[in-house]
Each structure stands twice: as structure tokens, then as C-alpha cells.
Coordinates of C-alpha atoms in Angstrom, one line a residue:
I953 CA 96.4 7.1 90.9
G954 CA 100.3 6.4 91.7
E955 CA 100.8 10.0 93.0
I956 CA 99.5 9.3 96.8
A957 CA 100.5 5.5 96.8
C958 CA 104.0 6.9 96.0
R959 CA 103.6 9.4 98.5
V960 CA 102.9 7.0 101.6
I961 CA 105.1 4.8 100.5
K962 CA 107.7 7.9 101.0
T963 CA 106.9 8.1 104.7
C964 CA 106.9 4.4 105.4
K965 CA 110.1 3.9 104.2
K966 CA 111.3 6.9 106.2
M967 CA 109.2 4.7 109.3
G968 CA 110.8 1.4 107.9
I969 CA 107.5 -0.1 107.4
K970 CA 107.1 -2.3 104.4
T971 CA 104.5 -1.6 101.4
V972 CA 102.2 -3.5 98.9
A973 CA 101.4 -1.7 96.0
V974 CA 97.9 -2.7 94.2
H975 CA 97.5 -2.3 91.0
S976 CA 95.5 -2.2 87.4
D977 CA 97.1 -4.2 85.1
V978 CA 97.4 -1.4 82.5
D979 CA 99.6 0.1 85.7
S980 CA 101.8 -2.8 86.0
S981 CA 104.8 -0.7 85.2
A982 CA 103.7 2.1 86.8
V983 CA 106.0 4.4 89.4
H984 CA 104.0 3.4 92.9
V985 CA 104.3 -0.3 91.7
K986 CA 108.0 -0.2 91.1
V987 CA 109.2 2.1 94.3
A988 CA 106.7 -1.0 96.5
D989 CA 108.4 -3.5 98.4
E990 CA 105.7 -6.1 96.9
A991 CA 102.7 -5.6 94.1
V992 CA 99.5 -7.1 93.2
C993 CA 97.6 -7.0 90.2
V994 CA 93.9 -6.4 91.5
G995 CA 92.2 -6.6 87.6
P996 CA 91.3 -4.6 84.1
A997 CA 91.9 -1.2 84.3
P998 CA 88.3 0.4 84.1
T999 CA 88.0 1.0 88.0
S1000 CA 85.2 -0.4 89.1
K1001 CA 87.0 -4.0 88.1
S1002 CA 90.8 -2.6 89.8
Y1003 CA 90.6 0.0 92.2
L1004 CA 87.1 -0.4 93.1
N1005 CA 87.3 -3.9 93.6
M1006 CA 86.7 -5.1 97.2
D1007 CA 86.7 -8.7 96.7
A1008 CA 90.6 -8.6 94.8
I1009 CA 91.8 -6.0 97.3
M1010 CA 90.8 -8.5 100.3
N1011 CA 92.6 -10.7 98.4
A1012 CA 95.9 -9.0 97.9
I1013 CA 95.9 -8.3 101.5
K1014 CA 95.6 -11.7 102.3
Q1015 CA 98.1 -13.0 100.1
T1016 CA 101.1 -10.4 101.4
G1017 CA 99.4 -10.7 105.1
A1018 CA 99.5 -6.9 104.8
Q1019 CA 98.5 -5.6 108.6
A1020 CA 97.3 -2.1 107.7
V1021 CA 96.0 -0.3 104.5
H1022 CA 96.4 3.3 103.5
P1023 CA 93.6 4.2 101.4
G1024 CA 95.1 7.4 100.2
Y1025 CA 92.0 9.4 98.7
G1026 CA 90.0 9.1 96.3
F1027 CA 88.2 5.2 95.2
L1028 CA 88.0 3.6 98.3
S1029 CA 89.0 6.2 101.0
E1030 CA 85.4 7.3 102.3
N1031 CA 83.9 3.7 101.7
K1032 CA 82.7 2.8 105.1
E1033 CA 81.5 -1.1 103.7
F1034 CA 85.7 -1.3 102.8
A1035 CA 86.4 0.0 106.4
K1036 CA 84.1 -2.8 108.0
R1037 CA 85.4 -5.6 106.0
L1038 CA 88.7 -4.7 107.4
A1039 CA 87.9 -4.3 110.5
A1040 CA 86.3 -7.5 110.2
E1041 CA 89.2 -9.5 109.1
G1042 CA 91.7 -7.6 111.7
V1043 CA 93.7 -5.2 109.6
T1044 CA 94.1 -1.7 110.6
F1045 CA 92.3 0.7 108.0
I1046 CA 94.6 4.0 108.3
G1047 CA 92.1 6.7 108.3
P1048 CA 89.1 7.2 111.3
D1049 CA 86.2 4.1 111.9
T1050 CA 83.5 3.6 110.3
H1051 CA 80.7 5.1 112.2
A1052 CA 82.8 9.1 111.4
I1053 CA 83.4 8.0 107.6
Q1054 CA 79.4 7.5 107.6
A1055 CA 78.1 10.5 109.3
M1056 CA 80.5 12.8 107.2
G1057 CA 80.3 11.0 104.2
D1058 CA 76.5 11.3 104.1
K1059 CA 76.4 14.9 103.5
I1060 CA 72.7 15.6 104.5
E1061 CA 73.9 13.1 108.3
S1062 CA 76.8 15.6 108.5
K1063 CA 75.0 18.9 108.4
L1064 CA 72.8 17.5 111.3
I1065 CA 75.5 16.8 113.5
A1066 CA 77.2 19.8 112.5
K1067 CA 74.6 21.8 113.3
A1068 CA 74.3 20.1 117.0
A1069 CA 78.0 20.4 117.4
K1070 CA 77.3 24.4 116.9
V1071 CA 78.7 24.5 113.5
N1072 CA 77.8 27.4 110.9
T1073 CA 76.1 25.8 108.3
I1074 CA 74.1 27.0 104.6
P1075 CA 70.1 27.2 104.6
G1076 CA 69.3 24.0 102.9
F1077 CA 66.4 21.5 102.7
D1078 CA 67.9 18.5 105.3
G1079 CA 66.7 15.5 103.4
V1080 CA 66.9 13.0 100.2
V1081 CA 65.0 14.7 97.6
K1082 CA 62.8 12.2 95.7
D1083 CA 63.0 13.5 92.0
A1084 CA 63.1 16.2 89.7
E1085 CA 59.6 17.8 90.6
E1086 CA 60.7 17.8 94.3
A1087 CA 63.5 18.9 93.8
V1088 CA 62.2 22.5 91.3
K1089 CA 59.3 22.4 94.6
I1090 CA 62.6 22.6 97.4
A1091 CA 64.6 24.9 95.6
G1092 CA 61.3 27.6 95.0
E1093 CA 61.2 27.1 98.9
I1094 CA 65.0 28.5 99.4
G1095 CA 65.1 30.6 97.1
Y1096 CA 67.4 30.1 93.5
P1097 CA 70.4 30.0 93.0
V1098 CA 70.6 26.7 94.6
M1099 CA 73.4 23.1 94.4
I1100 CA 72.0 20.2 93.5
K1101 CA 74.6 17.9 94.8
A1102 CA 75.1 14.1 95.4
S1103 CA 74.6 13.1 99.3
A1104 CA 77.9 10.5 98.7
G1105 CA 79.6 13.3 96.8
G1106 CA 82.9 14.8 96.7
G1107 CA 85.7 16.1 94.4
G1108 CA 83.3 18.2 92.1
K1109 CA 81.3 15.0 90.8
G1110 CA 77.3 15.1 90.8
M1111 CA 77.2 18.5 91.5
R1112 CA 75.1 21.4 89.8
I1113 CA 74.0 25.0 90.3
A1114 CA 70.6 25.7 88.9
W1115 CA 69.5 29.8 88.8
N1116 CA 65.6 28.4 87.8
D1117 CA 63.2 25.0 87.2
E1118 CA 64.6 24.2 83.9
E1119 CA 68.1 23.9 85.1
T1120 CA 67.0 22.5 88.4
R1121 CA 65.0 19.6 86.6
E1122 CA 68.2 19.0 84.4
G1123 CA 70.8 19.5 87.1
F1124 CA 68.5 16.3 89.3
R1125 CA 69.1 14.2 86.1
F1126 CA 72.2 14.9 85.6
S1127 CA 73.8 14.9 89.2
S1128 CA 72.1 11.6 90.0
Q1129 CA 73.9 9.9 86.8
E1130 CA 77.1 11.1 87.7
A1131 CA 77.1 10.4 91.6
L1132 CA 75.7 6.8 90.7
S1133 CA 78.4 6.1 88.0
S1134 CA 80.9 8.0 90.6
F1135 CA 79.6 6.4 94.1
G1136 CA 77.3 4.0 93.1
D1137 CA 74.8 6.0 95.5
D1138 CA 72.0 8.6 93.6
R1139 CA 70.7 10.3 96.3
L1140 CA 70.7 13.9 96.1
L1141 CA 70.1 17.0 98.3
I1142 CA 69.3 20.9 97.6
E1143 CA 70.9 24.1 99.7
K1144 CA 71.3 28.1 99.1
F1145 CA 74.5 28.5 96.7
I1146 CA 76.7 31.3 98.1
D1147 CA 77.5 33.5 95.7
N1148 CA 81.0 34.8 94.9
P1149 CA 82.5 32.3 98.5
R1150 CA 86.0 31.6 98.9
H1151 CA 86.5 28.2 100.0
I1152 CA 88.7 27.9 103.0
E1153 CA 89.3 24.3 104.6
I1154 CA 91.0 23.6 108.5
Q1155 CA 93.0 20.4 108.6
V1156 CA 92.2 18.4 111.8
L1157 CA 94.7 15.8 113.7
A1158 CA 92.7 14.0 116.1
D1159 CA 93.8 10.4 118.3
K1160 CA 92.2 7.4 119.6
H1161 CA 92.1 9.1 123.1
G1162 CA 90.2 12.2 122.8
D1163 CA 92.7 14.9 121.9
A1164 CA 92.2 16.5 118.2
L1165 CA 94.2 19.6 116.9
W1166 CA 93.6 22.5 113.9
L1167 CA 96.5 22.4 111.4
N1168 CA 95.5 25.8 110.2
E1169 CA 93.9 26.8 107.1
R1170 CA 94.3 25.9 103.1
E1171 CA 93.0 28.6 100.8
C1172 CA 91.0 26.4 97.5
S1173 CA 89.1 29.3 95.9
I1174 CA 91.0 28.7 92.7
Q1175 CA 88.9 26.1 91.1
R1176 CA 87.2 25.1 88.0
R1177 CA 83.8 22.7 87.7
N1178 CA 84.4 22.9 91.7
Q1179 CA 87.4 21.3 91.6
K1180 CA 91.1 23.0 93.0
V1181 CA 93.5 24.2 90.8
V1182 CA 95.7 26.4 92.8
E1183 CA 95.7 26.2 97.0
E1184 CA 97.7 28.1 99.6
A1185 CA 98.5 28.3 103.2
P1186 CA 97.9 30.0 105.3
S1187 CA 95.1 32.1 103.7
T1188 CA 95.5 36.0 102.7
F1189 CA 92.1 36.5 104.0
L1190 CA 92.1 35.2 107.5
D1191 CA 93.0 36.8 110.7
P1192 CA 93.8 35.7 113.8
D1193 CA 89.8 35.7 115.5
T1194 CA 88.5 34.1 112.5
R1195 CA 91.3 31.4 112.0
R1196 CA 90.8 30.4 115.7
A1197 CA 86.7 30.0 115.2
M1198 CA 87.0 28.5 112.7
G1199 CA 89.2 26.0 113.7
E1200 CA 88.0 25.1 116.7
Q1201 CA 84.6 24.8 115.1
A1202 CA 86.2 22.9 113.2
V1203 CA 87.4 20.3 116.0
S1204 CA 83.9 20.0 117.7
L1205 CA 82.9 18.6 115.0
A1206 CA 85.3 15.6 114.8
N1207 CA 84.7 15.4 118.7
A1208 CA 81.0 15.3 118.0
V1209 CA 81.9 12.2 115.3
K1210 CA 84.7 10.7 117.7
Y1211 CA 87.5 11.2 114.8
S1212 CA 90.8 10.1 115.0
S1213 CA 93.2 10.9 111.8
A1214 CA 93.8 12.9 109.7
G1215 CA 90.4 15.4 107.7
T1216 CA 89.4 18.0 106.6
V1217 CA 86.8 20.8 107.5
E1218 CA 85.9 23.0 104.3
F1219 CA 84.3 26.2 104.8
L1220 CA 82.9 28.3 102.3
V1221 CA 83.4 31.9 103.6
D1222 CA 81.7 35.1 102.2
S1223 CA 83.2 38.0 102.0
K1224 CA 81.9 39.8 105.3
K1225 CA 84.2 36.6 106.8
N1226 CA 81.1 34.3 107.7
F1227 CA 81.8 31.1 107.1
Y1228 CA 79.5 27.9 106.7
F1229 CA 80.4 24.1 106.9
L1230 CA 80.2 22.6 103.5
E1231 CA 81.3 19.2 104.2
M1232 CA 83.9 17.0 105.9
N1233 CA 86.6 15.0 104.2
T1234 CA 87.2 11.5 105.9
R1235 CA 91.0 11.3 104.0
L1236 CA 94.1 12.9 103.5
Q1237 CA 93.6 15.5 101.2
V1238 CA 95.1 16.2 97.7
E1239 CA 96.2 19.5 99.0
H1240 CA 97.8 18.1 102.2
P1241 CA 101.7 19.4 101.8
I1242 CA 101.4 23.1 101.9
T1243 CA 100.1 22.6 105.3
E1244 CA 103.0 19.7 105.5
C1245 CA 105.6 23.2 104.1
I1246 CA 104.1 25.8 107.2
T1247 CA 103.6 23.0 110.3
G1248 CA 106.8 21.2 109.7
L1249 CA 104.3 17.7 110.4
D1250 CA 104.5 15.1 108.2
L1251 CA 100.5 14.0 107.9
V1252 CA 101.2 10.4 106.9
Q1253 CA 103.5 9.8 109.6
Q1254 CA 100.6 11.1 111.9
M1255 CA 97.8 9.3 110.4
I1256 CA 100.3 5.8 110.6
R1257 CA 101.0 6.7 114.3
I1258 CA 97.2 7.4 115.4
A1259 CA 95.9 4.3 113.6
K1260 CA 98.6 2.1 115.8
G1261 CA 96.7 3.8 118.8
Y1262 CA 99.7 6.3 119.6
K1263 CA 98.7 9.7 121.3
L1264 CA 98.9 12.6 119.9
Q1265 CA 102.7 13.8 120.1
H1266 CA 101.5 18.2 120.0
K1267 CA 99.3 20.6 121.9
Q1268 CA 97.5 23.3 119.9
S1269 CA 99.9 25.6 121.2
D1270 CA 102.9 24.2 119.1
I1271 CA 101.6 24.3 115.9
P1272 CA 102.9 27.4 113.8
I1273 CA 101.7 28.9 110.8
N1274 CA 106.3 29.2 109.4
G1275 CA 106.3 30.9 106.2
W1276 CA 104.0 30.2 103.1
A1277 CA 103.5 27.4 100.7
V1278 CA 101.6 27.2 97.3
E1279 CA 100.3 24.0 95.5
S1280 CA 99.9 24.2 92.0
R1281 CA 98.1 20.6 90.2
V1282 CA 99.4 20.3 87.0
Y1283 CA 97.3 18.3 84.5
A1284 CA 97.2 16.5 81.7
E1285 CA 94.3 18.8 80.5
D1286 CA 93.6 20.9 77.3
P1287 CA 93.3 24.2 79.7
Y1288 CA 92.1 26.4 76.2
K1289 CA 89.1 23.9 76.4
S1290 CA 86.8 25.3 80.2
F1291 CA 89.7 25.7 81.9
G1292 CA 90.7 21.7 80.8
L1293 CA 89.2 19.3 79.2
P1294 CA 91.7 16.1 79.8
S1295 CA 94.1 14.9 77.2
I1296 CA 95.7 11.6 77.2
G1297 CA 98.9 10.4 75.8
R1298 CA 102.7 9.3 76.3
L1299 CA 105.4 11.5 78.5
S1300 CA 107.6 11.7 76.0
Q1301 CA 110.1 14.2 77.5
Y1302 CA 109.4 14.4 81.6
Q1303 CA 111.7 16.3 83.9
E1304 CA 110.2 18.0 87.1
P1305 CA 111.9 21.3 88.4
L1306 CA 113.9 19.7 91.5
D1307 CA 117.0 21.3 91.3
L1308 CA 115.1 24.1 92.2
P1309 CA 115.3 25.0 95.9
N1310 CA 112.1 25.0 98.1
V1311 CA 110.5 22.9 95.7
R1312 CA 108.6 20.1 95.6
V1313 CA 107.0 17.7 93.4
D1314 CA 104.5 15.1 94.2
S1315 CA 104.0 12.7 91.6
G1316 CA 103.5 9.1 90.4
I1317 CA 104.7 9.1 87.0
Q1318 CA 108.0 9.5 85.3
E1319 CA 109.1 10.0 81.4
G1320 CA 107.6 6.9 79.7
S1321 CA 104.6 6.8 81.3
D1322 CA 100.9 7.2 80.0
I1323 CA 98.2 9.2 80.7
S1324 CA 95.2 7.0 80.0
I1325 CA 91.2 7.6 80.1
Y1326 CA 90.8 5.3 82.6
Y1327 CA 92.3 7.8 85.8
D1328 CA 92.3 11.2 86.9
P1329 CA 94.1 13.5 84.7
M1330 CA 96.7 14.9 87.8
I1331 CA 100.8 14.5 86.4
S1332 CA 101.7 16.4 89.7
K1333 CA 101.2 18.7 92.3
L1334 CA 104.0 21.1 92.2
V1335 CA 104.8 22.9 95.9
T1336 CA 106.8 25.7 96.5
Y1337 CA 107.9 27.2 100.2
G1338 CA 108.8 31.0 101.0
K1339 CA 109.3 32.9 103.8
T1340 CA 106.6 35.4 102.8
R1341 CA 104.3 34.7 100.2
E1342 CA 105.7 36.4 97.8
E1343 CA 108.4 34.5 97.8
A1344 CA 106.8 31.6 97.1
L1345 CA 105.4 32.4 94.5
K1346 CA 108.4 34.3 92.6
K1347 CA 109.7 30.1 93.7
M1348 CA 105.8 29.1 92.0
E1349 CA 106.9 31.2 88.5
D1350 CA 110.2 30.0 88.6
A1351 CA 109.4 26.2 88.9
L1352 CA 106.6 26.2 86.6
D1353 CA 109.1 27.7 84.2
N1354 CA 111.5 24.8 84.6
Y1355 CA 108.9 22.1 84.1
V1356 CA 109.9 20.0 81.0
I1357 CA 106.3 18.1 80.0
R1358 CA 106.1 17.2 76.5
G1359 CA 103.6 13.9 74.9
V1360 CA 100.8 15.7 76.7
T1361 CA 99.0 18.9 76.3
H1362 CA 99.2 20.1 80.1
N1363 CA 97.7 23.1 82.1
I1364 CA 100.8 25.5 82.6
P1365 CA 100.1 28.3 80.7
L1366 CA 96.6 28.7 82.8
L1367 CA 99.0 28.1 86.5
R1368 CA 101.7 30.5 84.9
E1369 CA 98.9 33.1 84.2
I1370 CA 96.7 32.5 87.3
I1371 CA 100.1 32.8 89.5
V1372 CA 101.1 36.3 88.4
H1373 CA 97.6 37.6 87.8
P1374 CA 97.6 41.0 90.0
R1375 CA 93.9 39.8 91.5
F1376 CA 95.5 36.4 92.8
V1377 CA 98.8 38.4 93.9
S1378 CA 96.6 41.0 96.0
G1379 CA 94.5 38.3 97.1
D1380 CA 91.5 39.3 95.2
I1381 CA 90.1 36.0 95.0
S1382 CA 86.5 33.7 95.3
T1383 CA 85.5 30.0 93.8
K1384 CA 85.0 32.1 90.2
F1385 CA 88.0 33.5 89.8
L1386 CA 88.8 31.7 86.8
P1387 CA 85.3 32.9 84.9
E1388 CA 85.6 36.0 86.3
V1389 CA 89.0 36.9 84.5
Y1390 CA 88.4 34.9 81.8
P1391 CA 84.9 35.0 80.7
D1392 CA 85.3 34.3 77.5
G1393 CA 87.8 31.0 78.4
F1394 CA 91.4 31.0 78.6
K1395 CA 93.5 32.0 75.9
G1396 CA 97.0 32.1 76.5
H1397 CA 99.4 34.7 78.0
M1398 CA 99.3 37.9 75.4
L1399 CA 101.9 39.0 74.6
T1400 CA 103.1 42.8 75.3
A1401 CA 104.9 44.4 72.1
G1402 CA 108.2 44.3 74.4
E1403 CA 107.6 40.5 74.9
R1404 CA 106.7 39.7 71.0
R1405 CA 110.4 41.3 70.2
E1406 CA 112.0 39.5 72.6
L1407 CA 110.5 36.5 71.7
L1408 CA 111.3 37.0 68.1
A1409 CA 115.1 37.9 68.8
T1410 CA 115.8 34.7 71.2
A1411 CA 114.4 32.6 67.7
A1412 CA 116.0 33.7 65.6
A1413 CA 119.6 34.3 67.4
L1414 CA 118.9 30.4 68.4
Y1415 CA 118.0 29.2 64.7
V1416 CA 121.7 30.8 63.8
A1417 CA 123.1 28.8 66.9
A1418 CA 121.5 25.7 65.8
Q1419 CA 122.7 26.8 62.1
L1420 CA 126.2 27.4 63.5
R1421 CA 126.4 23.9 65.1
S1422 CA 125.2 22.2 62.3
Q1423 CA 128.1 23.7 60.3
K1424 CA 126.1 25.1 57.9
F1425 CA 127.5 28.6 57.7
L1426 CA 130.9 26.9 58.0
G1427 CA 131.7 28.4 54.5
D1428 CA 130.2 31.7 55.0
L1429 CA 132.3 33.6 57.6
S1430 CA 129.8 36.4 57.5
R1431 CA 128.8 37.5 61.0
Q1432 CA 125.3 39.1 59.8
W1433 CA 122.1 37.1 59.1
E1434 CA 119.1 38.1 57.3
L1435 CA 115.7 36.1 58.5
C1436 CA 112.0 36.2 58.1
V1437 CA 110.2 34.9 61.4
E1438 CA 106.9 34.2 61.9
L1439 CA 104.6 34.6 65.3
D1440 CA 100.5 34.8 65.3
K1441 CA 100.9 35.2 61.4
G1442 CA 102.9 38.5 61.5
V1443 CA 105.9 38.5 59.5
H1444 CA 108.8 40.1 60.7
M1445 CA 112.2 40.8 58.8
L1446 CA 115.1 40.3 61.4
G1447 CA 118.8 41.0 61.0
V1448 CA 121.1 39.5 63.3
S1449 CA 124.4 39.7 64.1
R1450 CA 126.5 37.8 66.5
S1451 CA 130.1 38.0 68.7
G1452 CA 130.6 34.7 70.7
N1453 CA 127.9 33.9 72.2
N1454 CA 126.4 36.9 72.3
Y1455 CA 123.6 38.0 69.6
T1456 CA 122.4 41.3 68.6
V1457 CA 119.3 41.6 66.8
E1458 CA 117.2 44.3 64.8
I1459 CA 113.6 44.5 65.0
D1460 CA 112.0 47.0 63.5
G1461 CA 114.8 49.5 63.8
E1462 CA 114.9 48.1 67.9
K1463 CA 118.2 46.2 69.2
V1464 CA 117.4 43.8 71.6
E1465 CA 120.6 41.7 72.4
V1466 CA 120.6 38.0 73.2
S1467 CA 123.3 35.6 75.0
G1468 CA 123.4 32.2 76.8
E1469 CA 125.2 29.0 76.4
W1470 CA 122.9 27.7 73.6
N1471 CA 123.2 24.2 74.6
L1472 CA 120.6 22.8 71.8
A1473 CA 120.7 19.7 73.4
S1474 CA 118.8 20.5 76.6
A1475 CA 115.1 21.2 77.1
L1476 CA 115.3 23.8 79.1
L1477 CA 117.4 27.3 77.9
P1478 CA 118.4 29.9 80.5
I1479 CA 119.4 32.9 78.7
T1480 CA 119.7 36.9 79.0
I1481 CA 117.6 39.0 77.0
N1482 CA 118.4 42.6 77.0
G1483 CA 120.1 42.2 80.7
K1484 CA 117.2 39.8 82.2
H1485 CA 117.3 36.6 83.0
R1486 CA 115.2 33.8 81.2
T1487 CA 114.3 30.4 81.5
L1488 CA 113.1 28.7 77.7
Q1489 CA 111.6 26.0 76.0
F1490 CA 111.0 26.1 72.6
K1491 CA 109.5 24.7 69.6
L1492 CA 110.9 26.5 66.2
R1493 CA 109.9 26.5 62.8
V1494 CA 112.0 28.8 60.6
L1495 CA 111.8 28.7 56.7
S1496 CA 114.2 29.8 54.3
N1497 CA 113.4 32.9 52.3
L1498 CA 112.4 30.9 49.1
A1499 CA 110.2 28.3 51.2
A1500 CA 109.0 31.8 52.9
S1501 CA 108.3 33.0 49.8
L1502 CA 106.8 29.6 48.7
S1503 CA 104.7 29.5 51.5
K1504 CA 101.6 31.9 50.5
H1505 CA 100.7 29.8 48.5
M1506 CA 99.7 26.7 50.3
P1507 CA 96.0 26.8 50.6
E1508 CA 94.8 27.4 53.9
K1509 CA 92.2 24.7 55.4
V1510 CA 89.1 25.8 55.5
P1511 CA 87.4 25.6 59.3
E1512 CA 84.4 23.5 59.7
D1513 CA 81.4 24.6 60.0
T1514 CA 80.9 23.2 63.7
S1515 CA 77.1 24.4 64.3
S1516 CA 76.0 21.3 62.2
I1517 CA 79.2 18.7 63.0
L1518 CA 79.6 17.8 66.9
R1519 CA 83.0 16.6 67.8
S1520 CA 83.9 15.0 70.9
P1521 CA 85.9 17.5 72.7
M1522 CA 87.7 14.9 74.4
P1523 CA 88.9 11.2 74.5
G1524 CA 86.5 9.5 76.7
S1525 CA 83.4 7.0 76.5
V1526 CA 79.5 7.6 75.4
V1527 CA 77.0 7.4 78.1
A1528 CA 74.2 8.0 76.2
V1529 CA 72.7 9.2 72.8
S1530 CA 69.3 11.0 73.4
V1531 CA 68.9 11.4 69.2
K1532 CA 67.9 9.2 65.7
P1533 CA 68.3 10.4 62.4
G1534 CA 65.3 12.3 61.3
D1535 CA 64.7 13.8 65.0
N1536 CA 64.5 17.7 64.7
V1537 CA 66.5 19.3 67.7
A1538 CA 66.7 23.0 69.1
E1539 CA 69.9 25.2 70.0
G1540 CA 71.0 23.7 73.5
Q1541 CA 69.3 20.7 72.9
E1542 CA 71.3 17.6 74.7
I1543 CA 72.3 15.1 71.9
C1544 CA 74.3 13.1 73.5
V1545 CA 76.9 12.6 76.9
I1546 CA 80.6 11.7 76.9
E1547 CA 81.9 10.5 80.3
A1548 CA 85.8 11.1 80.6
M1549 CA 88.1 10.7 83.1
K1550 CA 84.8 10.1 86.0
M1551 CA 83.2 13.2 84.2
Q1552 CA 80.0 13.6 82.7
N1553 CA 80.0 16.2 79.8
S1554 CA 76.7 16.8 77.9
M1555 CA 77.2 17.9 74.0
T1556 CA 74.5 20.1 72.9
A1557 CA 73.1 21.2 69.8
A1558 CA 74.8 24.3 68.6
K1559 CA 71.1 25.3 66.4
T1560 CA 67.7 24.3 65.5
A1561 CA 67.7 21.6 62.7
K1562 CA 67.4 18.1 61.6
V1563 CA 69.4 15.7 62.5
K1564 CA 71.6 14.0 59.1
S1565 CA 73.6 11.0 60.8
V1566 CA 74.2 9.6 64.4
H1567 CA 78.2 8.1 63.9
C1568 CA 77.8 7.1 67.7
K1569 CA 76.3 4.5 70.2
A1570 CA 76.0 4.4 74.0
G1571 CA 79.0 2.3 75.3
D1572 CA 81.5 3.2 72.3
T1573 CA 84.9 4.8 73.0
V1574 CA 86.0 7.8 71.1
G1575 CA 89.2 9.9 70.2
E1576 CA 89.1 13.8 70.9
G1577 CA 88.0 15.1 67.2
D1578 CA 86.0 11.9 66.5
L1579 CA 82.8 12.9 64.6
L1580 CA 79.2 12.3 67.0
V1581 CA 76.4 13.2 65.2
E1582 CA 75.8 15.5 62.3
L1583 CA 73.0 18.0 61.6
E1584 CA 71.4 19.6 58.1

């Protein structure tokens, strides 16, 4: 929520413009509220009662005498009614006019306009699909696979891929429910699904005087559930001719709807560099910082200037590609559950890696902030910049290693793996990257034998350093320690010897040298292992020999029979329950639907069985691990 508000406020301060933040009651101490000059509460936590509550926001505008509104992204940023109401009050909407929002916000109309403007489009049905049976008929005509998506949609909400009639019926039902709850509009359309494409978008900038520019592309192919995870600019895939062709089509579409402001035209690009118009986002994109890094333009400043009626200051030939920028979206999500299911909690420790050169962090939170079930789980956008892609990626590695987030589960382990993966490094990517590289889901970093030794040696050295600090060994003048360290259920006997800040650890006959300052109060520990520099964040559990020998008598927790017990995989609210005690269910049959952070998730039966008991009803709020339904 607050991330984009903080970003806009930063540019306003630079331009000498005073700002008013709006917030829900649970966000009253949010960062964007603190950095704005004034703040107004617009309602309780649920978005429909606060951030989507137009009456309350219009009142806040009147009350403060605000002259303009920057809608950020999400919420009301692409809502034509909101833009109309602002215009009626004589308040400037920092974005395009209502005609462009309406034309591009409707995926059906936008496709027709794109076709007329000679923009390449995907084969599909140019109309609203009435019901599930009509969806099946159209899908048959286009040919599977098809994509069913909300006409008013965006952000991966209300989208389903179907490979057969059954999936089309189910996809139609889910997409229309999700579209209704996310956008208040359940109209759907169907088009051919292009298998294995890249997602490449073009940033455009247009003024109210008929001039428009394209500011190069952003490669956004690394996605999960149609939401972007890692983005970069430029793309490794485009040659100058394809880039120019895409840029010119994007500008021609912007001109066709008399677009003014910053906007983004998204394309799907196949392996042969054919590109097809996907949609136009009539707002600032989440990933705009990477374009700012390679062009040197402040897009928020450009939007404000354009809204005020100024002409563009640049010509197309002025727009450079300087260097390379990469953005990682840092989410409060558990990456081990379908590449990221939302996680909630309080940030007990939070430290951004801003002391590193060429690192930018756009965030709207701080230590002590709460990540709640009401809003998007994004913590920040971590951006690194370099002269070359290699340099930008190396900086991203360091930045992720130096980012401290405690109190919520986060996706840094997944981001860290993606940016060093050979396929990603070589630029061999598509929107299928994550499911192809991790077909069984993300399991975390797989340690090599050398890394295991380094980790064990560091744990041992760290333990001894901590013990020495607490003076436990003071009476014992020996420089030798025997320790037992457990890693992944394996137990290792280690010998440690010390000389000043240097430790020599012997593991299975091999020696590892570990040295460092050992500042144990810091969340980050820079150390040298066998001459290589490493940055560590750590949690240790070390047992004395006696405790280690007794621990084998501790009873093991028996894993639960997950086929008979359905628990909520994340915190959220129950939208629907489709079974009652005594019902017979088939394997894969839907039992209930949980909504969390604006995404609906269908919970299905793991086996064919009778329903023994139901522990939730529609409207309930559930926590992660809460019991929903038991089968016999």
C-alpha cells in the first residue's frame, strides 16, 4: 500500500509540492502517513471501506483542499468513475483522461482499438462471454489451450488457463468470482493461450500536446501465478529492430486513445520474436524504477509535469539505454508453498541494504510494521544497477545477502536462487521459468559438499566465539574444542582451534579456515571462509555433548495424515464452503475457497472419501494451519 505513496511523496518533496496521505485505520502509523505533510483516515481496514471508498477519498480531498491526486497503482488507479468524479470537482487526476482509462481498461475494447491502430494482437473472441457453456463453445473454436480473463482485470487476478472443457467451466466460475471481488466487474473474455512466451512491456510517456515517446522495454517474464517476481531493463532478447517496432506500435496505440501521462503497453513475445499486444496499463507500473535507472528520467516527475499541462522535454532520440537494471520484488510470502503463499506478522528486525553502491529500495514499511491479511504482501522493490547485466546481477546477489527481514516469512531465498540460476544468467527465460526449473516446487538452496563444510565450520566458529564472549570458557585455557553440529538431520563431529579472530575447523579430515570480526550483536556477519568473502545471517542451535546424547530419546512428532485433514495453507477469509458432514467427495473435488490478499484459492479433497466434519463457514477468518474440513 504505502510503497508507491512513499515513492510519489519523494518526488513531490523534490519538486516542492505539499502532500496529503490517505490511509485506513490499521495503517495510521504507516510510513507513508508519517512522511506526508498531512494525513486523512478514509475508513476501516477492508479495502472496500477505505482505499476503494470514493466518497471518503473525495471528502479527504475537499477537507484538505488538494489540487491533484496521484492514484499510485492498484485500487482506484485505473478506475474511470474516480477520474470522472475528480474532474467534476476540478481536481487534477495525475494520469490519463477517462476516455483512455475506459478504452484501455476494457480488455475487449482495447483489443479492437489495438487492431485498428495496426498493433499485433492475439487470436481470440472479441466479445463478452455470457456463461460457462458459451465459454466451452468459444474455446473449442479457438482451440486449446485458452486463457480466460477478467475484462476489467490486472495483476493476475481473475485469470485462468484451460486445457479442456472441464477446466474452461471451472475457470469461468473462478475468474468471474475473483473479478467481481477485485474489480466489481465480472465480465470475462477468452483468447488463445500462447505457450512459453516472454512477457516484455514498453514504457510510454505522452503529453497533452500530441507528443509521445517510448522509453525502452522491461523484461518481466519471471512470474508466479501471473504476477511478476523479477524484472530487468533492457531485455536480453530484443534486438534494436524488434525494440523499435514494439516501441512504435506502443506509441501508435497511445496516440489512438489520445493518451497523456506515463503508461505501459504489455506484449507477449514468442521464441521467434513475434510480439502480440496483451494490454495497456494506464498508470505507473510497480516495476518503473528499472526504467528510471537506464534512462535517467523520474517518471513520477514526468507524470506531474504532464498533468499540469507542460510539454515533454525530450525527443525520442534523447532516450538512452544506459547500463542495466534488475528489480526483485520482495514479498512477505512463503516461497516453499507454490512459489509464494502470503505470510503475515510483524517485522521484528528490518534492515535494507542501502549502504551498498547502486542499490535502490522502494518500500513503505519499517522495523515494527505489521504485514496484514488485508493488503498486498509486497515488502519492497529491491533494485540494483550496473554498467552491464553481469554487474547488476552481482550487485543484486550482494543486496539480497545483506537484506535483513525477521518476523515474517519472505521470498529472498527464492529470489537469490533465481538470479544465479544458469538459465536466468544466460537469458533463457519465459513465463514458464519457475514451474520448469522447479517442477516439484521450490525446495530452497541445495548445498554442495563444499558449502556444507563451510556452513558447519562457520556454525562451530560462531558458537565458540559466542561462548568466549560470554566468558564461559575463561577458566579453560585450551585453544581446542570438540563440538557436535547437526545439519539436515545429520550429526557431525568437529574439532575447532583458535588463534585470535581466526578459527581452524576440522571436518571429516578436511580443514576449513574461518576468520572475521565476529560482531555478534549485528544481524549481518561478514566473514572470510578459506579466503572467500561471505555475508551471513544466522540462527544457531548448538547442544552440549550431554544434551546431544539425550536428544535421541525425545519422541518424534508424527506427521499428520494430510489426505484426511484439510488445513488452511495461509491466513485469509473463507469465501465459500461447498460440502457438509456426510457428503461424499471425489479426489480433486473443491471443498472450500479461501481468499487472501485479493487472491482466491480453491481447497480440494486429497482423496475420495466421506466428509466427517466441517470446521468453517463462509465469512470466517482463518489463520495458517487452521483446521477447515476432516474426511473419514
